[in-house]
GROMACS .gro file of C-alpha atoms in nm:
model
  105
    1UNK     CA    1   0.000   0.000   0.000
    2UNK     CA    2   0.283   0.258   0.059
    3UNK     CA    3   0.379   0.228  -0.265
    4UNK     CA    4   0.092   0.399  -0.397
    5UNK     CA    5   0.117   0.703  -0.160
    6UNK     CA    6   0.384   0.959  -0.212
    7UNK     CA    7   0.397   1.203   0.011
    8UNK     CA    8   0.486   1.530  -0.083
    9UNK     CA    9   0.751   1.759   0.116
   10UNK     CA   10   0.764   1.709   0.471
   11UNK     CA   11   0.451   1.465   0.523
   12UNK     CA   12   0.412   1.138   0.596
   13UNK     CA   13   0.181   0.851   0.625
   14UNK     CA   14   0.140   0.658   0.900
   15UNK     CA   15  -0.088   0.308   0.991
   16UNK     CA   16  -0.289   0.359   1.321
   17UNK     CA   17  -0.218   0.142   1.577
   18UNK     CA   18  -0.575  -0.108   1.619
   19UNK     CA   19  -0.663  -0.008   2.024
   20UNK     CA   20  -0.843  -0.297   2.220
   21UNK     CA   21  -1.228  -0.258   2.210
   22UNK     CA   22  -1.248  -0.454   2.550
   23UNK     CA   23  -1.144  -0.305   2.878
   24UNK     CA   24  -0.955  -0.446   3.147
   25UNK     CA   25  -1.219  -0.512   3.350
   26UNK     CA   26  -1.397  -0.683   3.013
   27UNK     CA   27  -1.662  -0.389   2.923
   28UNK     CA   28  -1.678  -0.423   2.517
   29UNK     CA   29  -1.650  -0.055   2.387
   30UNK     CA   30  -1.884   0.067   2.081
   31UNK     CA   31  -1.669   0.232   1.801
   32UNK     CA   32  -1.821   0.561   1.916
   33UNK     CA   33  -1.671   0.525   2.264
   34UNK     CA   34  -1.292   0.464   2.153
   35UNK     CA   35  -1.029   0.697   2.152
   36UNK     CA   36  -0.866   0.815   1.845
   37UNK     CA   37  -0.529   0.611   1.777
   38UNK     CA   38  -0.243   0.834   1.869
   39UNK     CA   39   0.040   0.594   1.729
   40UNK     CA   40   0.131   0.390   1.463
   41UNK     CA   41   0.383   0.279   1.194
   42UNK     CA   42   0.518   0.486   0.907
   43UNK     CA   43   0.464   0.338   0.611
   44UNK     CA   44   0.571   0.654   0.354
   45UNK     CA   45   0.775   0.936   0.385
   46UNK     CA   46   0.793   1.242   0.187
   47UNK     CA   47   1.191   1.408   0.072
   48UNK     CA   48   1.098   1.708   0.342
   49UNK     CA   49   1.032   2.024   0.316
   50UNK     CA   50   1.272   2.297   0.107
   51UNK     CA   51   1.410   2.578   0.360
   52UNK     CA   52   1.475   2.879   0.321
   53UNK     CA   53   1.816   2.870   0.122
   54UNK     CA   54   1.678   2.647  -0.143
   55UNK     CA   55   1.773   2.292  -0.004
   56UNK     CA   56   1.571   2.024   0.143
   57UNK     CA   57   1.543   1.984   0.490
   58UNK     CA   58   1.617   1.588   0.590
   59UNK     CA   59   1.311   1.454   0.748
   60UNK     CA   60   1.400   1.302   1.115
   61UNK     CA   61   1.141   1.003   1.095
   62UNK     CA   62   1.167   0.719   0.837
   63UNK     CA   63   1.002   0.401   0.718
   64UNK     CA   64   0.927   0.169   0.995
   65UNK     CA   65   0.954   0.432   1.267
   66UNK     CA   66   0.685   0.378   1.556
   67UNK     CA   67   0.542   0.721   1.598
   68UNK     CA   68   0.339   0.898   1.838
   69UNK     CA   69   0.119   1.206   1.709
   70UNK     CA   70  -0.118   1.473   1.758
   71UNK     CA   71  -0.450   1.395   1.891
   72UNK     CA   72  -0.623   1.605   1.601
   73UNK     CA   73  -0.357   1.663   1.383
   74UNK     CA   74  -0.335   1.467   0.997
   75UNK     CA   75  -0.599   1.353   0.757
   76UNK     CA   76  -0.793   1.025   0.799
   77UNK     CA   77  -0.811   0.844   0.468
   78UNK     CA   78  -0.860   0.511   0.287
   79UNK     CA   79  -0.644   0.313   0.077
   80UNK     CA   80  -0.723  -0.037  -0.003
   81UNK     CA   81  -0.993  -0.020   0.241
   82UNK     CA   82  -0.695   0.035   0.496
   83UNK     CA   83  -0.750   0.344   0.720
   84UNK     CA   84  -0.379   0.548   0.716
   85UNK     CA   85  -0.306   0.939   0.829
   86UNK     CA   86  -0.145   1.164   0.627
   87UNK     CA   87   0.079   1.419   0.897
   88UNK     CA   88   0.293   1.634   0.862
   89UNK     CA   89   0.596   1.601   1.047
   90UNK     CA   90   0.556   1.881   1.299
   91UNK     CA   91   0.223   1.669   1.413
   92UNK     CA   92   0.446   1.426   1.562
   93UNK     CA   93   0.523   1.466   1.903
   94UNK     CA   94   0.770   1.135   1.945
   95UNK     CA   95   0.903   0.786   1.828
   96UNK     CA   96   1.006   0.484   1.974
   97UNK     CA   97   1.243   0.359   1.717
   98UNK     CA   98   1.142   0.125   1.419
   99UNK     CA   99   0.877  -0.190   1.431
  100UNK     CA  100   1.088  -0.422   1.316
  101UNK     CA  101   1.300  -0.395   1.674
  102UNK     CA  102   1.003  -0.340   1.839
  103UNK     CA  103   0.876  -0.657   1.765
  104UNK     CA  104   1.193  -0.902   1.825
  105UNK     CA  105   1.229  -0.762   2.169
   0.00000   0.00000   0.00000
């Protein structure tokens, strides 16, 4: 699917993380009563934006990065029938490194 995005300057696309829709204490939650994903996995990145002086500003998140992002902040669309946010980088707030060395330990 990230092959048929390309983001453009400094935005990038990210997969939402899937939340739990039971709660610890086992209370199923309706999709109106979840919280908005506020992480998730890049999947595309754009070349970054051009500063001032004519060259292009090096984004500091990459493929595979585990981000964490604005509450509000991006555009919710579909590809594939796959949900995916298109941010810009300044809407994310942190990241926790890449999934691939998230998942082996």
């Amino acid at each position: 699917m990230a092959g048929k995005l390309e983001p453009l300057a400094d935005r990038l696309v990210v997969k939402a993380f899937v939340r739990e829709e039971v709660t610890k204490g086992g209370i199923i939650l309706p999709d109106t009563a979840k919280e908005k994903p506020q992480e998730g996995e890049v999947i595309a990145v754009g070349p970054g934006k051009m500063g001032e002086d004519g060259k292009r500003i090096e984004m500091d998140v990459k493929v595979g990065d585990i981000v964490i992002y604005t509450k509000y902040g991006g555009t919710e669309i579909k590809v594939d029938g796959e949900e995916v946010m298109i941010l810009r980088e300044s809407d994310v707030l942190a990241k926790r490194g890449s999934a691939k060395k998230s998942k082996a330990g």
